[in-house]
Amino acid sequence: MTFRRLLSVALINVRRDRRGFLLSSLGVSIGVAAFVYFMGLGEGVARVVREEIFPVDTRHVKVVPQRLSLGSFLGGGVLDDEAVERLASLEGVARRYRKVELEVPGISQYDGDFFGRRVRMGVDIMGVGVDPDFVREDIADGYSFEDPGEDEWIARRQASPPDTTVPVVVSRRLLEIYNTTFAPARRLPRIDDAQLIGFKFPLTLGASYVARPGRMSRRTVMLEVVGVSDRSLLLGVTLPIETVQRWNAMAKEDPGEPDRYSAVVLVAEGQERASRLIPEVRAAGFEVDETEARLAEEAGSAVRMTAVVLSTLSFVILGLAAVSIGRAAYAHVAARTREVGVMRAVGARRVHVASIVLSESVLAGFVGGIAGLLLALVGAWTTDLLVASFVADFPFKPESFFVFPSWLPFAGFAAALLAAGVGALLPAVAAARLDPVKALAGGTR
Amino acid sequence: MIEASGVHKSFTDGSGMQRVLDGLELEVAKGEFVAILGESGSGKSTLLHLIGGLDSDFEGRIVVDGRSLRGLGDASLSRFRAETIGFVFQDFHLVPELSALENVALPGWFETAGGDAASLRARAVEILDMVGLEGKEHRRPDHLSGGERQRVAIARALFSKPKILLCDEPTGNLDAKTGREIIALFQRLGSGGITLLMVTHEARVAEAASRVLRLSRGKLHASGSAEGEASKVLLTDEASR
């Protein structure tokens, strides 16, 4: 019996009991829809966590000095130029980016126009200096993220004081938090990335609202936003590393003291290589800061676990659909006992009879699977629409809460066919085992 | 074409073991039209089921078209039924939701080397024409008369070009005129070379066969003439009513 003929027989039988077929398909479609919907939701929320809340590049290994260090006795602990080059020379390291924390306290006192609103505020500013290439991709066209050097900077300032600015990059996550919580609460305008580029605000070094100002004499510079980046410091500004080094040097008792770095980001040639780098870095006497990666992993896992639990519900629905299909198939077999006898009389083998019963149910699974996928997509679209229309903005609110990986529709579809097939298995075997003589008489064995 | 020797068949029911066939002997030549007369419960249908390979649980020896049926597995018996046997039942056993054409083409579903759907339909139309149902291919059984339904059943039995047609009370649910038409159709098929074995309790139906046997107490008895045996059965039938 060819597949094509089996299909045509199944279609004939479907035509004979359209209502039963639709009910069976409906049960499967609800189960598949629930499975695909919840898995898609889990993947979507996990994506937001992974890419927007805790954007972690899995090839990056962030190396920091040991908290408890015996210094150079054991060859580690201090992240100076020599240590950075040693780490960069490890096998599989493609690039390295240095980071220096701004040790000089600084405040920003702003009094002026803020995107159409007058604003007065004062806030302590934290900063970190990074190698410009670290945020190069996020620098806006026509802007530069380079430190001109102290002499050049002084020369520029003397020539054109208002236009002399220090480039900074701000965090995209900070902007998101501002737009969704701070701005609505303070009735301030929302700002997008493009608007923020070119925004200037003052930074007074050597001053602080919360800490002792330190040794450095006060100096005010204008900062200019030249980019918005996921790699930027969350609560503060990211500056060119040379700028921070210059400012830190001004506050040092010994200006000739060699530069030390607060962190160095090693970029591995691949994710697998990055995993292998971690023990090598530790062996070299440094720590690996996995805080963000761990947070991202834990949050992503929690979201996925929730999705899996919800998907379990869909398997319960699919199980019930399978039971329903099984009952329907038993009823069909009981109603068509004589027909089974006739089929056996005209030459049908047991496997033919079983195949016919199974094919009808699998066809219900096929239709239910497709309907379920469509239902899940419509459900996802409706959810996104309702959330966009009726739920107030919150940080990292995505345009869509759903991500449907390519394997998901296939998995949903396979689950539909499996549920239908398993449900109809016992009735199919029972039909195949009918005694042809008794079946012709309308009875069963 | 059909050889049965020493065939025993028993059933167990509430009153214990019932021996239905008890050392039955039968020989039917190729192209012969044989009628078996017998009372209800005499084992006529059981004999047809055994010869047709629907029931392989028996003692003795049955050889049909050179093939011994004892000990054959499900696949072999199914192939045997598909290739060699055509069944015609008293109750027609048509699938009510299918058209006459689809009912006739039913055996084609299970053919290993069957043609495509179009060729199956063409074959079914040809056979329906042959049994006198041209123009009624798309009618469902409930839109056909009893005689027409039995013609559809006969057409279905002929679909796979069987060598042997086994007919179980084929006129039992038909009026006399329609019954005669069906028997005439059988005679026509018999003259075409097909072997016919028909069981019936109606003597007048059995008259159409070239040979009539009587099944009684689990054995077949050759009758001197079909007419004489038929009269006995009729008398028995009438007396039992």
XYZ file of C-alpha atoms in Angstrom:
686
model
C 0.000 0.000 0.000
C 1.734 3.153 -1.162
C 1.893 6.328 0.903
C -0.159 8.158 -1.696
C -2.904 5.543 -1.592
C -2.844 5.491 2.197
C -3.218 9.262 2.184
C -6.161 9.111 -0.213
C -7.818 6.429 1.963
C -7.227 8.573 5.057
C -8.780 11.550 3.262
C -11.810 9.463 2.298
C -12.232 8.408 5.925
C -11.809 11.991 7.114
C -14.589 12.995 4.753
C -16.782 10.368 6.390
C -16.372 11.858 9.860
C -15.496 15.502 9.508
C -16.683 16.492 12.961
C -14.636 13.826 14.745
C -11.614 14.755 12.675
C -11.967 18.440 13.509
C -12.347 17.706 17.230
C -9.224 15.543 17.211
C -7.312 18.221 15.292
C -8.533 20.907 17.668
C -7.172 19.095 20.716
C -3.781 18.698 19.067
C -3.728 22.279 17.836
C -4.319 23.677 21.341
C -1.474 21.579 22.735
C 0.924 22.543 19.951
C -0.080 26.192 20.169
C 0.588 26.230 23.921
C 3.951 24.519 23.436
C 5.148 26.842 20.672
C 3.722 29.947 22.378
C 5.392 29.347 25.741
C 8.685 28.203 24.265
C 8.694 31.237 21.962
C 7.932 33.470 24.942
C 10.742 31.916 26.947
C 13.201 32.336 24.098
C 12.049 35.910 23.538
C 12.412 36.978 27.169
C 15.731 35.126 27.443
C 16.923 37.059 24.397
C 16.059 40.370 26.064
C 17.951 39.299 29.179
C 20.918 38.058 27.162
C 21.187 40.818 24.594
C 19.786 43.902 26.272
C 19.783 43.605 30.058
C 23.045 41.683 30.366
C 24.668 41.911 26.954
C 27.562 39.521 27.167
C 29.901 38.647 24.357
C 30.744 35.022 24.995
C 34.168 35.468 23.398
C 35.112 38.097 25.968
C 37.097 37.240 29.102
C 37.260 40.144 31.543
C 40.460 39.885 33.583
C 40.764 41.798 36.840
C 43.507 41.912 39.494
C 43.175 39.446 42.331
C 41.337 40.868 45.308
C 43.824 39.257 47.652
C 47.196 39.409 45.971
C 50.661 38.526 47.025
C 51.845 40.855 44.294
C 54.789 39.994 42.189
C 55.882 37.173 44.466
C 53.663 34.773 42.584
C 53.901 36.587 39.282
C 50.381 38.008 39.268
C 47.951 40.417 40.809
C 48.998 43.691 39.214
C 47.553 44.586 35.836
C 50.312 46.698 34.378
C 51.521 46.955 30.789
C 53.736 43.922 31.139
C 50.903 41.816 32.569
C 48.522 42.985 29.838
C 50.956 41.977 27.103
C 51.555 38.645 28.788
C 47.829 37.973 28.859
C 47.414 39.161 25.287
C 50.065 36.704 24.157
C 48.089 33.696 25.467
C 47.141 31.297 22.677
C 43.816 32.088 21.058
C 43.619 35.723 22.164
C 42.680 37.830 19.142
C 42.575 41.266 20.778
C 42.743 42.922 24.170
C 41.108 46.050 25.513
C 42.398 47.774 28.623
C 40.208 49.536 31.153
C 41.122 52.132 33.770
C 38.699 53.431 36.366
C 38.550 57.184 36.830
C 39.969 57.628 40.317
C 39.477 61.381 40.418
C 36.080 62.379 41.828
C 33.925 64.459 39.564
C 30.517 66.083 39.509
C 28.285 67.405 36.807
C 26.265 70.536 37.551
C 23.853 71.150 34.748
C 21.658 74.180 34.431
C 20.153 74.700 31.015
C 18.080 73.339 28.185
C 17.624 69.603 28.143
C 15.902 68.588 24.928
C 13.248 71.274 25.226
C 12.987 71.293 29.012
C 14.888 73.445 31.471
C 16.815 71.281 33.892
C 18.913 71.978 36.944
C 20.784 69.079 38.455
C 23.973 68.029 40.111
C 25.306 64.521 40.272
C 28.517 62.644 40.986
C 29.926 61.174 37.817
C 31.816 57.914 37.645
C 33.959 57.132 34.671
C 36.061 54.455 33.079
C 38.643 54.763 30.374
C 38.796 52.153 27.635
C 40.837 51.515 24.539
C 38.903 53.392 21.818
C 38.566 50.252 19.692
C 36.461 48.673 22.446
C 33.536 50.955 21.593
C 34.571 51.898 18.052
C 31.515 50.331 16.420
C 29.190 52.464 18.536
C 30.795 55.850 17.810
C 28.493 58.042 15.741
C 29.535 59.035 12.236
C 31.558 62.255 12.163
C 32.664 61.945 15.783
C 35.953 60.862 17.271
C 36.656 58.911 20.437
C 40.333 59.749 20.803
C 42.277 61.595 23.471
C 44.193 64.449 21.842
C 46.794 64.566 24.615
C 47.187 67.242 27.276
C 49.096 69.744 25.150
C 46.791 69.462 22.178
C 43.762 69.714 24.435
C 45.104 72.919 26.067
C 45.882 74.364 22.649
C 42.420 73.627 21.369
C 40.825 75.101 24.452
C 42.747 78.308 24.105
C 41.759 78.600 20.453
C 38.072 77.814 20.812
C 36.990 77.330 24.442
C 33.261 76.438 23.939
C 33.989 73.832 21.265
C 36.616 72.002 23.239
C 35.066 68.810 24.563
C 36.089 65.420 25.825
C 34.333 62.569 23.997
C 32.311 60.139 26.111
C 30.173 57.108 25.401
C 27.111 56.369 27.521
C 25.348 53.130 28.255
C 22.424 52.071 26.117
C 20.985 50.323 29.187
C 21.220 53.573 31.175
C 19.392 55.380 28.386
C 16.698 52.652 28.439
C 16.264 52.998 32.213
C 16.115 56.789 31.888
C 13.480 56.609 29.127
C 11.222 54.096 30.818
C 11.424 55.116 34.492
C 13.214 58.418 35.169
C 11.847 60.481 32.295
C 8.158 59.606 32.851
C 8.506 60.151 36.623
C 10.156 63.578 36.208
C 8.157 64.523 33.108
C 11.320 64.809 31.117
C 11.489 64.112 27.390
C 12.394 60.704 26.122
C 15.603 60.570 24.157
C 16.799 58.159 21.525
C 20.382 57.300 20.617
C 20.560 59.761 17.752
C 19.265 62.690 19.821
C 21.814 62.079 22.518
C 24.771 62.240 20.141
C 26.425 65.669 20.427
C 24.842 66.433 23.809
C 27.317 68.368 25.973
C 27.461 68.597 29.737
C 30.085 69.806 32.205
C 32.283 67.675 34.421
C 34.102 69.271 37.327
C 37.030 67.120 38.314
C 38.272 67.212 41.897
C 34.792 67.759 43.327
C 32.266 65.415 44.847
C 28.913 65.563 46.636
C 29.547 62.331 48.489
C 33.306 61.840 48.874
C 36.387 63.785 49.750
C 37.548 65.681 46.693
C 41.149 64.485 46.990
C 44.384 66.145 46.037
C 43.484 67.367 42.581
C 42.627 70.994 42.102
C 39.262 71.646 40.521
C 39.093 71.627 36.774
C 35.967 71.780 34.630
C 35.778 70.185 31.211
C 32.891 69.774 28.767
C 31.940 66.224 27.935
C 30.259 65.419 24.620
C 28.341 62.240 23.948
C 29.782 60.626 20.815
C 28.187 57.219 21.101
C 25.738 54.971 22.897
C 27.011 51.487 23.603
C 26.155 48.244 25.379
C 29.822 48.085 26.345
C 29.789 51.346 28.198
C 29.824 51.724 31.984
C 26.223 51.359 33.195
C 26.167 54.179 35.742
C 28.679 56.682 34.439
C 30.569 57.640 31.333
C 33.134 55.814 29.262
C 36.115 57.874 28.154
C 39.216 57.312 26.055
C 41.748 55.476 28.214
C 44.491 58.089 27.733
C 42.181 60.817 29.032
C 41.481 58.912 32.224
C 45.159 58.071 32.642
C 46.060 61.789 32.325
C 43.428 62.816 34.858
C 44.386 60.054 37.292
C 48.051 61.055 37.004
C 47.135 64.593 38.100
C 45.798 63.200 41.361
C 48.764 60.918 42.069
C 51.349 61.772 44.617
C 53.976 60.370 42.268
C 53.013 61.295 38.693
C 55.748 58.953 37.392
C 54.126 55.890 38.896
C 53.508 53.315 36.131
C 49.999 52.884 34.786
C 47.884 50.128 36.195
C 44.662 48.901 34.742
C 41.470 48.048 36.526
C 40.643 45.357 33.962
C 41.618 44.003 30.605
C 39.126 42.359 28.261
C 40.637 39.515 26.258
C 38.767 38.669 23.058
C 39.173 34.983 22.263
C 39.155 33.621 18.726
C 36.007 31.651 19.561
C 33.585 30.883 22.346
C 35.209 27.530 23.040
C 38.616 29.121 23.208
C 37.248 31.716 25.645
C 36.201 28.918 28.011
C 39.686 27.460 27.877
C 41.266 30.869 28.487
C 39.703 31.233 31.924
C 41.864 28.624 33.724
C 44.948 29.930 31.953
C 44.210 33.458 33.167
C 43.723 32.200 36.699
C 46.939 30.255 36.488
C 48.683 33.503 35.559
C 47.554 34.990 38.887
C 44.490 36.982 37.862
C 40.774 36.733 38.406
C 38.095 36.553 35.786
C 35.132 38.817 36.386
C 32.124 36.699 35.401
C 29.551 38.747 37.270
C 27.614 39.901 34.204
C 27.922 36.585 32.418
C 26.735 34.760 35.526
C 23.834 37.154 35.995
C 22.889 36.788 32.347
C 23.172 33.032 32.577
C 21.144 32.823 35.786
C 18.437 35.187 34.594
C 18.274 33.455 31.198
C 18.092 30.057 32.867
C 15.322 31.202 35.187
C 13.325 32.511 32.254
C 13.887 29.359 30.252
C 12.966 27.180 33.215
C 9.711 29.071 33.574
C 9.036 28.567 29.887
C 9.775 24.857 30.169
C 7.390 24.543 33.125
C 4.696 26.318 31.138
C 5.479 24.118 28.152
C 4.928 21.095 30.366
C 1.348 22.261 30.572
C 1.194 22.045 26.791
C 2.421 18.451 26.969
C -0.419 17.696 29.365
C -2.795 19.186 26.793
C -1.135 17.137 24.059
C -1.442 14.046 26.240
C -5.137 14.687 26.691
C -5.428 15.220 22.935
C -3.699 11.884 22.395
C -6.178 10.188 24.745
C -9.036 11.881 22.917
C -7.659 10.740 19.573
C -7.306 7.235 20.952
C -10.910 7.179 22.134
C -12.108 8.519 18.783
C -10.050 5.904 16.958
C -11.480 3.128 19.147
C -14.973 4.403 18.401
C -14.213 4.447 14.666
C -12.868 0.919 14.758
C -15.915 -0.290 16.704
C -18.257 1.419 14.236
C -16.411 -0.013 11.257
C -15.785 -3.543 12.422
C -17.571 -5.046 9.412
C -15.612 -2.756 7.130
C -12.396 -4.083 8.637
C -13.684 -7.593 7.926
C -14.395 -6.652 4.303
C -10.954 -5.114 3.940
C -9.366 -8.274 5.262
C -11.570 -10.347 2.908
C -10.413 -8.404 -0.147
C -6.751 -8.845 0.745
C -5.813 -6.243 3.350
C -3.038 -7.323 5.672
C -3.034 -6.501 9.361
C -0.451 -3.814 8.751
C -2.772 -2.223 6.162
C -5.627 -2.026 8.648
C -3.340 -0.587 11.334
C -1.887 1.893 8.843
C -5.335 3.129 7.850
C -6.361 3.731 11.481
C -3.022 5.392 12.233
C -3.043 7.507 9.080
C -6.410 9.047 9.943
C -5.119 10.077 13.363
C -1.766 11.244 12.074
C -3.625 13.327 9.507
C -5.546 14.889 12.410
C -2.169 15.504 14.054
C -0.844 17.040 10.830
C -3.761 19.439 10.490
C -3.760 20.111 14.253
C -0.016 20.762 14.114
C -0.320 23.350 11.357
C -3.328 24.950 13.027
C -1.440 24.981 16.331
C 1.561 26.722 14.784
C -0.696 29.346 13.240
C -2.550 29.725 16.534
C 0.746 30.257 18.381
C 1.846 32.913 15.876
C -1.493 34.687 16.102
C -1.356 34.435 19.913
C 2.161 35.898 19.975
C 1.186 38.704 17.631
C -1.908 39.477 19.719
C 0.087 39.436 22.960
C 2.658 41.856 21.542
C -0.115 44.094 20.284
C -1.946 44.100 23.642
C 1.247 44.741 25.620
C 2.242 47.558 23.277
C -1.211 49.116 23.543
C -2.144 48.648 27.179
C 0.990 48.035 29.262
C 3.051 51.038 30.315
C 6.652 51.144 29.197
C 9.238 49.542 31.414
C 12.990 49.145 31.023
C 14.016 46.862 28.184
C 10.419 46.412 27.055
C 10.911 44.681 23.724
C 8.917 45.239 20.570
C 8.188 41.526 20.629
C 8.297 39.160 23.573
C 8.656 36.185 21.282
C 11.478 34.525 19.434
C 10.692 31.428 17.414
C 13.919 29.590 16.691
C 13.888 27.520 13.499
C 13.751 24.235 15.455
C 10.621 25.242 17.369
C 7.995 24.825 14.605
C 9.511 21.457 13.707
C 9.446 20.404 17.367
C 5.827 21.539 17.690
C 4.881 19.742 14.528
C 6.694 16.574 15.583
C 4.912 16.722 18.970
C 1.575 16.939 17.147
C 2.317 13.913 14.968
C 3.690 11.997 17.936
C 0.639 12.710 20.099
C -1.695 11.640 17.296
C 0.347 8.540 16.484
C 0.702 7.418 20.090
C -2.977 8.083 20.747
C -4.058 5.927 17.826
C -1.504 3.178 18.325
C -3.566 0.888 20.558
C -6.784 1.227 18.502
C -4.745 0.564 15.359
C -3.268 -2.599 16.849
C -6.716 -3.657 18.078
C -8.174 -3.148 14.595
C -5.338 -5.097 13.008
C -5.911 -7.995 15.391
C -9.611 -8.298 14.635
C -10.562 -11.773 13.513
C -11.796 -11.256 9.920
C -14.627 -13.780 10.288
C -15.903 -12.231 13.508
C -15.388 -8.746 12.113
C -17.569 -9.626 9.121
C -20.220 -10.760 11.568
C -19.916 -7.388 13.303
C -18.269 -8.688 16.454
C -14.808 -8.412 17.923
C -12.501 -10.921 19.404
C -8.973 -25.760 -8.319
C -10.308 -26.492 -4.793
C -9.417 -29.622 -2.835
C -10.487 -30.234 0.737
C -9.966 -33.508 2.523
C -10.551 -34.577 6.106
C -11.465 -31.064 7.154
C -12.559 -30.734 10.756
C -13.698 -27.511 12.359
C -15.149 -26.992 15.820
C -16.457 -24.065 17.783
C -16.840 -23.691 21.502
C -19.970 -21.964 22.690
C -22.043 -21.881 25.852
C -23.206 -25.463 25.358
C -19.699 -26.819 24.831
C -17.732 -27.947 21.781
C -19.720 -27.871 18.529
C -18.240 -29.803 15.629
C -19.330 -27.980 12.465
C -17.248 -29.717 9.828
C -16.421 -33.322 10.411
C -14.030 -34.855 7.906
C -15.360 -32.861 4.998
C -14.215 -33.779 1.487
C -14.585 -31.517 -1.550
C -13.164 -31.174 -5.024
C -14.069 -28.375 -7.395
C -12.619 -28.170 -10.871
C -11.489 -25.017 -12.566
C -14.402 -23.093 -14.125
C -17.002 -25.159 -12.292
C -20.082 -23.559 -10.695
C -20.846 -25.511 -7.526
C -23.671 -24.828 -5.140
C -23.688 -26.093 -1.568
C -27.062 -26.455 0.007
C -27.523 -26.608 3.700
C -29.621 -25.508 6.566
C -28.806 -22.515 8.695
C -25.960 -23.341 11.067
C -24.858 -26.330 9.011
C -21.414 -24.827 8.484
C -21.803 -23.517 4.910
C -20.338 -20.096 5.693
C -17.602 -21.663 7.814
C -16.584 -23.792 4.830
C -16.422 -20.700 2.606
C -14.296 -18.868 5.198
C -11.872 -21.786 5.322
C -11.613 -22.086 1.539
C -11.298 -18.314 1.236
C -8.441 -18.171 3.738
C -10.322 -15.978 6.202
C -10.040 -18.671 8.825
C -6.966 -20.852 8.962
C -7.789 -22.606 12.210
C -8.869 -26.099 11.061
C -7.724 -29.665 10.888
C -7.277 -31.488 7.629
C -6.089 -30.286 4.276
C -7.361 -27.523 2.019
C -5.547 -26.767 -1.215
C -6.784 -23.913 -3.368
C -5.234 -23.108 -6.714
C -2.318 -25.333 -5.782
C -1.715 -23.619 -2.452
C -2.166 -25.400 0.868
C -3.861 -23.017 3.286
C -2.900 -24.737 6.514
C -0.182 -22.912 8.419
C -0.054 -19.882 6.129
C 0.792 -16.610 7.900
C -1.265 -13.443 7.786
C 0.684 -11.906 4.918
C 0.481 -15.050 2.774
C -3.211 -15.516 3.464
C -3.901 -11.872 2.655
C -2.000 -12.153 -0.608
C -3.875 -15.368 -1.376
C -7.222 -13.653 -0.788
C -6.208 -10.645 -2.841
C -4.975 -12.670 -5.805
C -7.224 -15.714 -5.857
C -10.513 -15.133 -4.054
C -13.486 -12.859 -4.483
C -16.104 -12.827 -1.729
C -19.784 -12.013 -2.174
C -21.778 -11.734 1.049
C -25.460 -11.958 1.803
C -25.436 -8.541 3.488
C -23.362 -6.982 0.668
C -21.013 -5.390 3.250
C -20.663 -2.166 1.309
C -19.160 0.885 2.976
C -22.142 3.233 3.266
C -20.184 6.487 2.951
C -18.403 5.436 -0.221
C -19.841 5.621 -3.719
C -20.417 2.486 -5.784
C -17.198 3.263 -7.635
C -15.186 3.651 -4.412
C -16.665 0.467 -2.970
C -15.714 -1.479 -6.070
C -12.174 -0.070 -6.042
C -11.688 -0.957 -2.350
C -9.474 -4.026 -3.036
C -7.226 -1.780 -5.115
C -6.214 0.043 -1.932
C -4.213 -2.973 -0.872
C -2.738 -4.138 -4.164
C 1.036 -4.237 -4.054
C 1.435 -3.379 -7.707
C -1.808 -1.546 -8.285
C -2.045 1.356 -10.651
C -2.665 4.957 -9.803
C -6.041 6.327 -8.685
C -7.145 7.004 -12.255
C -6.443 3.460 -13.404
C -8.232 2.036 -10.345
C -11.261 4.169 -11.157
C -11.181 3.134 -14.803
C -11.073 -0.527 -13.782
C -13.958 -0.037 -11.343
C -16.059 1.719 -14.010
C -15.399 -1.118 -16.451
C -16.530 -3.766 -13.945
C -19.584 -1.740 -12.913
C -20.536 -1.568 -16.583
C -20.064 -5.319 -16.808
C -22.484 -5.985 -13.934
C -25.021 -3.575 -15.432
C -24.508 -0.510 -13.259
C -23.319 1.954 -15.869
C -24.262 5.491 -14.905
C -24.615 4.643 -11.204
C -20.944 4.823 -10.295
C -21.289 7.803 -7.997
C -24.354 6.678 -6.083
C -23.973 5.668 -2.513
C -25.345 2.310 -1.344
C -28.368 3.903 0.302
C -29.364 5.261 -3.112
C -29.225 1.837 -4.731
C -31.746 -0.998 -4.704
C -30.917 -4.324 -3.058
C -30.093 -5.917 -6.387
C -27.901 -3.013 -7.368
C -26.062 -3.199 -4.045
C -25.376 -6.877 -4.599
C -24.109 -6.076 -8.098
C -21.739 -3.533 -6.547
C -20.597 -6.225 -4.101
C -20.057 -8.648 -6.995
C -18.169 -5.974 -8.910
C -15.957 -5.443 -5.849
C -15.346 -9.196 -5.676
C -14.345 -9.202 -9.344
C -12.120 -6.129 -9.096
C -8.893 -8.027 -8.524
C -9.721 -10.582 -11.263
C -9.984 -13.533 -8.865
C -9.842 -17.142 -10.012
C -12.520 -18.191 -7.529
C -15.701 -16.429 -6.466
C -17.053 -17.493 -3.075
C -20.680 -16.476 -2.623
C -22.349 -16.660 0.778
C -26.147 -16.606 0.359
C -25.843 -13.996 -2.396
C -29.585 -13.776 -2.963
C -30.609 -14.070 0.678
C -31.625 -10.429 0.937
C -33.098 -10.073 -2.538
C -36.560 -10.616 -3.961
C -37.055 -13.537 -6.316
C -36.758 -11.564 -9.545
C -33.613 -9.750 -8.471
C -32.201 -13.011 -7.145
C -32.694 -14.589 -10.558
C -30.888 -11.697 -12.204
C -27.942 -12.090 -9.833
C -27.786 -15.831 -10.467
C -27.874 -15.155 -14.206
C -24.920 -12.870 -13.693
C -23.071 -15.652 -11.896
C -23.800 -18.041 -14.727
C -22.440 -15.525 -17.167
C -19.279 -15.156 -15.044
C -18.987 -18.951 -14.783
C -19.077 -19.312 -18.530
C -16.192 -16.850 -18.607
C -13.947 -19.384 -16.848
C -14.177 -18.252 -13.228
C -14.726 -20.927 -10.581
C -17.835 -20.316 -8.477
C -18.625 -21.825 -5.120
C -21.958 -20.666 -3.744
C -23.583 -21.630 -0.487
C -27.299 -21.180 -0.135
C -30.298 -22.588 1.596
C -32.503 -21.836 -1.424
C -32.934 -24.791 -3.747
C -34.105 -22.696 -6.679
C -30.946 -20.642 -6.436
C -28.817 -23.771 -6.307
C -30.457 -25.030 -9.502
C -28.357 -22.595 -11.487
C -25.127 -24.369 -10.517
C -23.553 -27.050 -12.628
C -23.261 -29.238 -9.520
C -25.061 -29.176 -6.198
C -23.733 -30.588 -2.936
C -25.516 -30.872 0.350
C -23.821 -30.060 3.624
C -25.206 -32.047 6.469
C -23.711 -33.152 9.792
C -20.377 -31.675 8.888
C -19.997 -33.546 5.617
C -20.768 -32.847 1.977
C -22.989 -35.268 0.146
C -23.107 -35.433 -3.582
C -26.691 -35.173 -4.758
C -28.075 -37.164 -7.648
C -29.619 -34.152 -9.143
C -29.659 -30.639 -8.032
C -33.408 -30.519 -8.343
C -34.019 -33.496 -6.055
C -31.720 -32.199 -3.333
C -33.157 -28.770 -3.678
C -36.674 -30.066 -3.114
C -35.534 -31.780 0.089
C -33.968 -28.645 1.416
C -36.953 -26.575 0.482
C -39.239 -28.994 2.230
C -36.980 -28.930 5.271
C -36.931 -25.150 5.222
C -40.667 -24.907 4.898
C -41.226 -27.467 7.635
C -38.952 -25.559 9.957
C -40.882 -22.295 9.513
